Amino acid sequence: MRIGVLTGGGDCPGLNAVIRAVVRKGITEYGHEFVGYRNGWRGPLDNLTRPLDVSSVRGILPRGGTILGSSRTNPFKIEGGVEKITANLAEQGVDALVAIGGEDTLGVAAKLYDQGVQVVGVPKTIDNDLNATDYTFGFDTAVNIAMEAIDRLHTTAESHHRCLVVELMGRHAGWIALHAGMAGGANVILLPERQFDVEKVAAYVEKRFETEYSPIVVVAEGATPLTGQMVLQNQERDAFGHVRLGGIGQWLAEQVEERTGKESRTVVLGHIQRGGTPTAFDRVLATRFGLQAIDAVHDGDWGKMVALRGTDIVRAPLSEATAELKTVPIERYAEAEVFFG
Amino acid sequence: MRIGVLTGGGDCPGLNAVIRAVVRKGITEYGHEFVGYRNGWRGPLDNLTRPLDVSSVRGILPRGGTILGSSRTNPFKIEGGVEKITANLAEQGVDALVAIGGEDTLGVAAKLYDQGVQVVGVPKTIDNDLNATDYTFGFDTAVNIAMEAIDRLHTTAESHHRCLVVELMGRHAGWIALHAGMAGGANVILLPERQFDVEKVAAYVEKRFETEYSPIVVVAEGATPLTGQMVLQNQERDAFGHVRLGGIGQWLAEQVEERTGKESRTVVLGHIQRGGTPTAFDRVLATRFGLQAIDAVHDGDWGKMVALRGTDIVRAPLSEATAELKTVPIERYAEAEVFFG
Amino acid sequence: MRIGVLTGGGDCPGLNAVIRAVVRKGITEYGHEFVGYRNGWRGPLDNLTRPLDVSSVRGILPRGGTILGSSRTNPFKIEGGVEKITANLAEQGVDALVAIGGEDTLGVAAKLYDQGVQVVGVPKTIDNDLNATDYTFGFDTAVNIAMEAIDRLHTTAESHHRCLVVELMGRHAGWIALHAGMAGGANVILLPERQFDVEKVAAYVEKRFETEYSPIVVVAEGATPLTGQMVLQNQERDAFGHVRLGGIGQWLAEQVEERTGKESRTVVLGHIQRGGTPTAFDRVLATRFGLQAIDAVHDGDWGKMVALRGTDIVRAPLSEATAELKTVPIERYAEAEVFFG
Amino acid sequence: MRIGVLTGGGDCPGLNAVIRAVVRKGITEYGHEFVGYRNGWRGPLDNLTRPLDVSSVRGILPRGGTILGSSRTNPFKIEGGVEKITANLAEQGVDALVAIGGEDTLGVAAKLYDQGVQVVGVPKTIDNDLNATDYTFGFDTAVNIAMEAIDRLHTTAESHHRCLVVELMGRHAGWIALHAGMAGGANVILLPERQFDVEKVAAYVEKRFETEYSPIVVVAEGATPLTGQMVLQNQERDAFGHVRLGGIGQWLAEQVEERTGKESRTVVLGHIQRGGTPTAFDRVLATRFGLQAIDAVHDGDWGKMVALRGTDIVRAPLSEATAELKTVPIERYAEAEVFFG
């Protein structure tokens, strides 16, 4: 069989580990052939390919990013996109696709499958917000990077008796903030799943200042204050037209400083959360995902994606990739709240 | 309620996170009081205690080891040991115990429970060899430390066209070697679960030398060669009387060098695998274990230990701590074998 | 002798190592006594003290920040401040001071010395911009943190064919940006010492995109574009009134994106550059600084600060702490330019 | 000009940074051409070459080891070796050599220079034992790796009230042990430069156990006990014939345990000290070494090697590479002794 591999969406530590596992097992155990498609769905759309054999995947396991490149191209939003892809696959003699990506990439995969393309998916979301799987690779790396940053910030906060607000990734789900905040000993953790009360945050901050330690507030980028408090914020930001400049972290630090009289600063971790070498957890998970994906291809089990359940790697319908978002449940947030203040 | 806390057995990153969670939730949510027992079961045996309040567990989350100290003391092997413990608990007004430890420590806890002591356990095994739980804290940290060492060794191996043999922890179960080896891109992984054939190892090593890369062989300390090959080894070692000096890693490197003619060296990671600050995974897992343990105490759910199943923290009978060892199943080893050679 | 120790200004990895060395050698070798002043010059001003003996400095070597706390208090800007300090020192029986801090803190120390206070200084500037010493502690740690962030960003940049602009500390001197940029393989490095031409930056970025790699632009927070290009920027930012929100990094990313048509993003490292455990270089340097400082105290060599020259720790007049800033010389910048584009 | 580049001796983080700087500046600023020689002096001896242009040195800066491979081949010990090299250079049209290596490699370079070969050297010694330069690259990385290991071991030592003996690299000079020991807060540091008294070591260990902390003893692999104590050791080891198995670390742990009655364990760091990605210090130093080396080539300043003096990169005669070893002076050891016990 001749199999195309592509990676789509935001980059994520572990993508190369998946590619390596797919190719290695596909060639050495099943005798398949591979073609690497560049830049997500742009690859099969424009026939952007690169060779993909055993030697080209040697040494890539510890490397972040993706050797195939990525993009957010959606062939269903391009006129004639799907026809072009199926024609190109046929022309190149590509029998099947392994698509590695998030909701968007796998959503395209699911639709192509409906149209007869033989495709298997590997889920990727650094935010860990996919219901079908216990964890996705990249998440553990992001959490560790954020935790190490919080570890560093504790000493600065204490030396200066300051409050530090750390803004982490998470537009719609707060998993990174929850785990990094718990692991980093944050004094308050604010998630998109639950509007927060600025007054309560300020109270936690003041309580912490009564100890010899200083407060660290972790806030997911998508967290929002209670409705009344929000209106004020949006108006303020609209007036300047630069909404994206000052995120929720900066706004919150200003509010905390105003209410507590304590110097408060913001750190926005941004892109460093998603780059660099993956943790062991992510390397092992991504490798096992890749192995299961090529097994599914070999079995002709099309329209499936791989997933982690407990310690097992299983297969689930591709359609689950676009199902409801996995958000932080109230019980998990309650665990974190034990340590607030 | 007045609750005693102790840690027993080998140290493990995450012990302090458990202690912190138990104490923090026990005091702030349930209003309990705590006493810290020093040095495992030696503590209640000899009334070695230290104060344990909210302020004494601040700042310990990122620290490896255990602020309570540890030991391998077994009160059942000391005459009158059990009576002494129950008398001491009564005298100190300690109503219940949270025992954090491995097979031995929890085995004692289970027996004490049988004799009427109100006890809840938290499992700890850096080797991840406990059937009752998907993972134990400390394991992820150990695997990451070992993986980083393997990452470093790759460049040395390649620069000198050498084979490097890395000996990792794991006397009876090879989980650390399996995960660190997979994550580190080892070319052969040898586990206690399966006798290995030195000739095959040498063949993998030679195959790797045909590429531009050099082989890394990961061997768990408890791995053993095939029976015939073993006899030779034991005789040799007996003659010198220094069995413990040269471990399996060193023996294997010598055998590989002899068979392949390629320079081969050994690295024994040893104690650095179990020390230092825990990873985010271990800090979160240990924290959640601690929270569930104090909930069990609060519920009067004695004779239980906490465990991870999927993404949930559940309770299991303490007796499961001493049940059959969780070893690496054949399917998991087969995943690793894909990348051999 | 009874000696007061204080730390002033921004926190910096290595402060605790200095304190430990001063106290340890002062007590065990010279038999002095110590008093810890809290929060910089605020300490002797308001008699804020804490005990400082051998046991209180155990275990602090690897910890970032300062166990004494810090502040930017300047007694010369407070009416009667100096008199209050001298009176407090006399009252507490403090014979001499070891002041650890930057330009401001040591400037106060120099003036107090002129007024008869027995003081020895230890220079601290994470920016490495002090002429009197080859390096200061904290700088190496900051550079390593920044380099690791740049390492991570490379994979993201490449996966998405993006330009990433990394804004690092350095208002007046670009040492952190120069070293972290060289170490991280940045494609352009922009320093406060030299106005940059946005057109040239864009040209380097485009040149890099011709390879299989993507550009990383490192910019010190104090770097500025050529005069004509600046005016435009200031006007634009004034209109929104939020000058501090979008730093030079953000502005530059927008300019680059406009000129090259390539997606460009900014990362502002901020406070994580100065927190956390010090590198070995900084721990050794800070320890040696502390040892030399207490030797100077013991010798009665007042009005001096310690400094690194080559591999030696020497003493220099305190007044040098406030001498001309050490900026990046043209030859050092030329070294970095070899790798531009 | 056509320039050959080679790396010899043990691998060392920073070698690739040197190669990159030499090639990059040589091509883009001077217009030279390069040929990469594989495996040290074996390369020019057997005409083992690989292409070396700008694209082949992209992305290698953060990688440990050497893309050119290394060996300990000495052409002066091979009959006709030198003639073969000069003939090969002529045949390949190679006008000059940049030799990167330690005492042996640069010793060969110095002799070849005496015979008319146009050569420039870059010193490499992870042990930092070269008199001609303040520091060599690789040393800082090794010290940081060792320090991080010591940081980890502290928590294990304390949890178990154990003494841990850490054996570090350093056969003839104790720089790694000195710096890593000081940075890691070791309680005793033992160097090859000074025979140690086992009784004193045991006394320091006992003193440390009086605190709440546990002792870490750092010993360089080349350190030796006082003469009387040594004889015993050698006899013992001879009887078993396995001298190389148990190093000084193991022997010392046994002696300490015997004398103090406290459990004592050994960790031998071994090869992980020399592998993996270089620190910022080493990347910058190695890059600057490479730039200066190609400048020397361009200037026709043959027979020189580059060196660090203070913050400057200078040139020194190649012959200095084989001059007297730089050992740890008594004053530097005295600094460390302040913290013993």
PDB file of C-alpha atoms in Angstrom, chain C residues 41 74-78 82-83 85-86 97 99 103-119 303-304 317-322:
ATOM      1  CA  TRP C  41      17.513  49.704  52.559  1.00  0.00           C
ATOM      2  CA  ASN C  74      16.514  54.892  48.752  1.00  0.00           C
ATOM      3  CA  PRO C  75      17.237  56.415  52.186  1.00  0.00           C
ATOM      4  CA  PHE C  76      18.737  59.493  50.551  1.00  0.00           C
ATOM      5  CA  LYS C  77      15.348  60.313  49.086  1.00  0.00           C
ATOM      6  CA  ILE C  78      13.691  60.069  52.502  1.00  0.00           C
ATOM      7  CA  VAL C  82      20.517  58.485  56.512  1.00  0.00           C
ATOM      8  CA  GLU C  83      20.475  59.656  60.119  1.00  0.00           C
ATOM      9  CA  ILE C  85      20.043  54.331  59.430  1.00  0.00           C
ATOM     10  CA  THR C  86      23.189  55.292  61.288  1.00  0.00           C
ATOM     11  CA  LEU C  97      27.137  46.233  56.340  1.00  0.00           C
ATOM     12  CA  ALA C  99      25.068  45.470  50.688  1.00  0.00           C
ATOM     13  CA  GLU C 103      23.616  50.610  40.707  1.00  0.00           C
ATOM     14  CA  ASP C 104      21.012  52.128  43.056  1.00  0.00           C
ATOM     15  CA  THR C 105      21.708  49.933  46.075  1.00  0.00           C
ATOM     16  CA  LEU C 106      25.473  50.288  45.766  1.00  0.00           C
ATOM     17  CA  GLY C 107      25.108  54.011  45.039  1.00  0.00           C
ATOM     18  CA  VAL C 108      23.494  54.361  48.457  1.00  0.00           C
ATOM     19  CA  ALA C 109      26.243  52.176  49.930  1.00  0.00           C
ATOM     20  CA  ALA C 110      28.899  54.443  48.419  1.00  0.00           C
ATOM     21  CA  LYS C 111      27.288  57.546  49.872  1.00  0.00           C
ATOM     22  CA  LEU C 112      26.893  55.935  53.291  1.00  0.00           C
ATOM     23  CA  TYR C 113      30.552  54.974  53.145  1.00  0.00           C
ATOM     24  CA  ASP C 114      31.388  58.632  52.460  1.00  0.00           C
ATOM     25  CA  GLN C 115      29.501  59.417  55.643  1.00  0.00           C
ATOM     26  CA  GLY C 116      31.507  56.963  57.683  1.00  0.00           C
ATOM     27  CA  VAL C 117      29.446  53.784  57.516  1.00  0.00           C
ATOM     28  CA  GLN C 118      31.606  50.651  57.261  1.00  0.00           C
ATOM     29  CA  VAL C 119      30.237  48.990  54.182  1.00  0.00           C
ATOM     30  CA  GLY C 303      34.088  51.245  50.562  1.00  0.00           C
ATOM     31  CA  LYS C 304      34.936  48.380  48.248  1.00  0.00           C
ATOM     32  CA  PRO C 317      36.039  50.985  44.782  1.00  0.00           C
ATOM     33  CA  LEU C 318      32.280  51.089  45.438  1.00  0.00           C
ATOM     34  CA  SER C 319      32.138  54.214  43.318  1.00  0.00           C
ATOM     35  CA  GLU C 320      32.725  52.090  40.212  1.00  0.00           C
ATOM     36  CA  ALA C 321      29.268  50.628  40.679  1.00  0.00           C
ATOM     37  CA  THR C 322      27.747  53.863  39.502  1.00  0.00           C
TER      38      THR C 322
END
